[in-house]
PDB file of C-alpha atoms and ligand atoms in Angstrom:
ATOM      1  CA  MET A  20     111.375 137.114 113.442  1.00 64.00           C
ATOM      2  CA  ALA A  21     111.944 138.176 109.855  1.00 73.00           C
ATOM      3  CA  VAL A  22     112.761 135.765 107.415  1.00 78.00           C
ATOM      4  CA  PHE A  23     114.760 136.877 104.155  1.00 82.00           C
ATOM      5  CA  CYS A  24     114.260 135.666 100.707  1.00 83.00           C
ATOM      6  CA  SER A  25     117.315 133.335  99.868  1.00 82.00           C
ATOM      7  CA  SER A  26     117.283 134.700  96.070  1.00 85.00           C
ATOM      8  CA  CYS A  27     116.228 138.401  96.122  1.00 91.00           C
ATOM      9  CA  GLY A  28     117.080 139.237  99.921  1.00 87.00           C
ATOM     10  CA  ASN A  29     113.216 140.515 100.433  1.00 88.00           C
ATOM     11  CA  SER A  30     112.399 140.358 104.190  1.00 86.00           C
ATOM     12  CA  MET A  31     109.088 139.011 105.072  1.00 83.00           C
ATOM     13  CA  ASN A  32     107.092 137.852 108.157  1.00 81.00           C
ATOM     14  CA  ASP A  33     108.118 134.421 109.440  1.00 75.00           C
ATOM     15  CA  GLN A  34     104.598 133.228 108.384  1.00 79.00           C
ATOM     16  CA  ALA A  35     105.406 133.923 104.607  1.00 80.00           C
ATOM     17  CA  ARG A  36     105.744 130.564 102.483  1.00 83.00           C
ATOM     18  CA  PHE A  37     106.763 132.572  99.292  1.00 84.00           C
ATOM     19  CA  CYS A  38     108.562 135.586  98.597  1.00 86.00           C
ATOM     20  CA  SER A  39     106.321 138.316  97.837  1.00 86.00           C
ATOM     21  CA  ALA A  40     109.025 140.184  95.486  1.00 89.00           C
ATOM     22  CA  CYS A  41     110.160 137.111  93.576  1.00 91.00           C
ATOM     23  CA  GLY A  42     107.900 134.336  94.503  1.00 87.00           C
ATOM     24  CA  ALA A  43     110.746 131.809  95.539  1.00 85.00           C
ATOM     25  CA  PRO A  44     109.710 129.409  98.095  1.00 82.00           C
ATOM     26  CA  ILE A  45     111.141 130.305 101.902  1.00 76.00           C
ATOM     27  CA  ALA A  46     113.381 127.601 103.003  1.00 69.00           C
ATOM     28  CA  GLY A  47     112.279 126.125 106.117  1.00 61.00           C
ATOM     29  CA  ALA A  48     109.050 127.997 106.336  1.00 50.00           C
ATOM     30  CA  GLY A  49     106.161 125.564 106.202  1.00 50.00           C
ATOM     31  CA  VAL A  50     107.902 124.025 103.164  1.00 49.00           C
ATOM     32  CA  GLY A  51     107.070 120.218 103.346  1.00 54.00           C
ATOM     33  CA  PRO A  52     105.364 118.373 106.083  1.00 56.00           C
ATOM     34  CA  THR A  53     106.593 118.819 109.725  1.00 56.00           C
ATOM     35  CA  PRO A  54     108.351 115.475 110.915  1.00 55.00           C
ATOM     36  CA  ILE A  55     106.084 113.743 113.354  1.00 55.00           C
ATOM     37  CA  PHE A  56     108.523 110.902 114.168  1.00 56.00           C
ATOM     38  CA  THR A  57     112.030 112.266 114.543  1.00 57.00           C
ATOM     39  CA  PRO A  58     114.658 109.908 115.660  1.00 54.00           C
ATOM     40  CA  ALA A  59     116.778 111.013 118.538  1.00 58.00           C
ATOM     41  CA  ALA A  60     119.824 109.595 116.754  1.00 64.00           C
ATOM     42  CA  ARG A  61     120.731 108.357 113.242  1.00 77.00           C
ATOM     43  CA  LEU A  62     119.381 104.925 112.733  1.00 85.00           C
ATOM     44  CA  ILE A  63     122.623 103.047 112.650  1.00 88.00           C
ATOM     45  CA  ARG A  64     123.660  99.587 113.722  1.00 87.00           C
ATOM     46  CA  PRO A  65     126.134 100.377 116.512  1.00 87.00           C
ATOM     47  CA  ARG A  66     129.022  98.078 117.154  1.00 85.00           C
ATOM     48  CA  ALA A  67     128.455  97.992 121.041  1.00 85.00           C
ATOM     49  CA  GLY A  68     125.874  96.015 122.766  1.00 85.00           C
ATOM     50  CA  ARG A  69     124.715  94.142 119.540  1.00 87.00           C
ATOM     51  CA  GLN A  70     123.609  90.463 119.529  1.00 87.00           C
ATOM     52  CA  ILE A  71     123.567  89.570 116.011  1.00 89.00           C
ATOM     53  CA  ALA A  72     123.745  92.566 113.524  1.00 90.00           C
ATOM     54  CA  GLY A  73     122.990  95.310 115.936  1.00 89.00           C
ATOM     55  CA  VAL A  74     119.360  95.825 114.492  1.00 89.00           C
ATOM     56  CA  CYS A  75     117.509  95.800 117.655  1.00 92.00           C
ATOM     57  CA  GLN A  76     120.245  98.064 119.611  1.00 91.00           C
ATOM     58  CA  GLY A  77     120.156 100.536 116.852  1.00 88.00           C
ATOM     59  CA  LEU A  78     116.278 100.840 116.668  1.00 90.00           C
ATOM     60  CA  SER A  79     116.398 101.159 120.365  1.00 90.00           C
ATOM     61  CA  ASN A  80     119.191 103.937 120.521  1.00 86.00           C
ATOM     62  CA  ALA A  81     117.285 105.776 117.798  1.00 86.00           C
ATOM     63  CA  TYR A  82     114.017 105.975 119.296  1.00 86.00           C
ATOM     64  CA  GLY A  83     114.721 105.599 123.007  1.00 87.00           C
ATOM     65  CA  TRP A  84     113.344 102.214 123.291  1.00 90.00           C
ATOM     66  CA  ASP A  85     114.311  99.348 125.689  1.00 93.00           C
ATOM     67  CA  VAL A  86     116.509  97.316 123.604  1.00 92.00           C
ATOM     68  CA  THR A  87     115.208  93.998 125.481  1.00 93.00           C
ATOM     69  CA  TRP A  88     111.421  94.685 124.454  1.00 93.00           C
ATOM     70  CA  VAL A  89     112.809  95.346 120.798  1.00 93.00           C
ATOM     71  CA  ARG A  90     114.496  91.932 120.904  1.00 93.00           C
ATOM     72  CA  VAL A  91     111.402  90.088 122.612  1.00 94.00           C
ATOM     73  CA  ILE A  92     108.960  91.672 120.159  1.00 93.00           C
ATOM     74  CA  THR A  93     111.329  90.819 117.203  1.00 91.00           C
ATOM     75  CA  VAL A  94     111.424  87.018 118.357  1.00 92.00           C
ATOM     76  CA  LEU A  95     107.708  86.956 118.955  1.00 92.00           C
ATOM     77  CA  VAL A  96     107.132  88.451 115.652  1.00 92.00           C
ATOM     78  CA  SER A  97     109.745  86.104 114.112  1.00 91.00           C
ATOM     79  CA  ILE A  98     107.882  82.846 115.587  1.00 92.00           C
ATOM     80  CA  PHE A  99     104.208  83.747 115.472  1.00 92.00           C
ATOM     81  CA  GLY A 100     104.376  86.104 112.748  1.00 87.00           C
ATOM     82  CA  GLY A 101     104.853  83.499 110.165  1.00 86.00           C
ATOM     83  CA  GLY A 102     108.587  84.781 109.567  1.00 84.00           C
ATOM     84  CA  ALA A 103     107.813  88.602 109.297  1.00 88.00           C
ATOM     85  CA  GLY A 104     110.324  89.423 112.085  1.00 87.00           C
ATOM     86  CA  VAL A 105     113.201  87.560 110.445  1.00 89.00           C
ATOM     87  CA  VAL A 106     112.175  89.255 107.166  1.00 91.00           C
ATOM     88  CA  ALA A 107     112.125  92.824 108.791  1.00 90.00           C
ATOM     89  CA  TYR A 108     115.477  91.943 110.532  1.00 90.00           C
ATOM     90  CA  VAL A 109     117.106  91.225 107.483  1.00 92.00           C
ATOM     91  CA  VAL A 110     115.841  94.293 105.670  1.00 93.00           C
ATOM     92  CA  PHE A 111     117.117  96.415 108.570  1.00 91.00           C
ATOM     93  CA  TRP A 112     120.166  94.764 108.347  1.00 90.00           C
ATOM     94  CA  VAL A 113     120.800  95.468 104.856  1.00 93.00           C
ATOM     95  CA  VAL A 114     119.609  99.164 104.612  1.00 91.00           C
ATOM     96  CA  MET A 115     120.832 100.392 108.113  1.00 88.00           C
ATOM     97  CA  PRO A 116     124.338 101.561 107.793  1.00 88.00           C
ATOM     98  CA  GLU A 117     126.852 100.354 110.278  1.00 87.00           C
ATOM     99  CA  GLU A 118     128.349 102.462 112.784  1.00 85.00           C
ATOM    100  CA  PRO A 119     131.757 103.947 111.457  1.00 79.00           C
ATOM    101  CA  LEU A 120     134.899 102.637 113.404  1.00 76.00           C
ATOM    102  CA  ALA A 121     136.102 105.578 115.733  1.00 69.00           C
ATOM    103  CA  LEU A 122     139.781 104.986 114.291  1.00 68.00           C
ATOM    104  CA  PRO A 123     140.769 104.304 110.518  1.00 66.00           C
ATOM    105  CA  SER A 124     141.105 100.451 110.179  1.00 64.00           C
ATOM    106  CA  GLY A 125     144.753  99.682 110.441  1.00 71.00           C
ATOM    107  CA  THR A 126     145.346 102.399 113.062  1.00 69.00           C
ATOM    108  CA  TYR A 127     147.567 101.024 115.748  1.00 72.00           C
ATOM    109  CA  VAL A 128     146.161 101.498 119.282  1.00 67.00           C
ATOM    110  CA  PRO A 129     148.642 101.072 122.240  1.00 72.00           C
ATOM    111  CA  PRO A 130     147.252  99.103 124.959  1.00 74.00           C
ATOM    112  CA  ALA A 131     146.671 101.058 127.922  1.00 68.00           C
ATOM    113  CA  SER A 132     149.297 100.255 130.953  1.00 64.00           C
TER     114      SER A 132
HETATM  115 ZN1   ZN B  21     112.438 136.870  96.694  1.00 91.27          ZN
END
């Protein structure tokens, strides 16, 4: 499969990292390191299934971990790790965006009957 330069349109083989005609880097072709650890989902704090702030649930959703083990390890690290688990939890709480509401706030949802 050929790739095309985004700046001059020259076609190259897909191993090329730079355009042979103008020298522009080829987008997506060996530019930057290949991600090793790609989350299956975005790292967000879900509204469903949370216990405190949704940090453990969000991590387990994103990486496919069992939420029970995430919580157990968090609690153990909090107790035996000199508070490292608590610090990590608070950091995740601050940096992880909360899952957006499905509906704009204030939207009236009639009860199902
Ligand atoms: Zn080019």
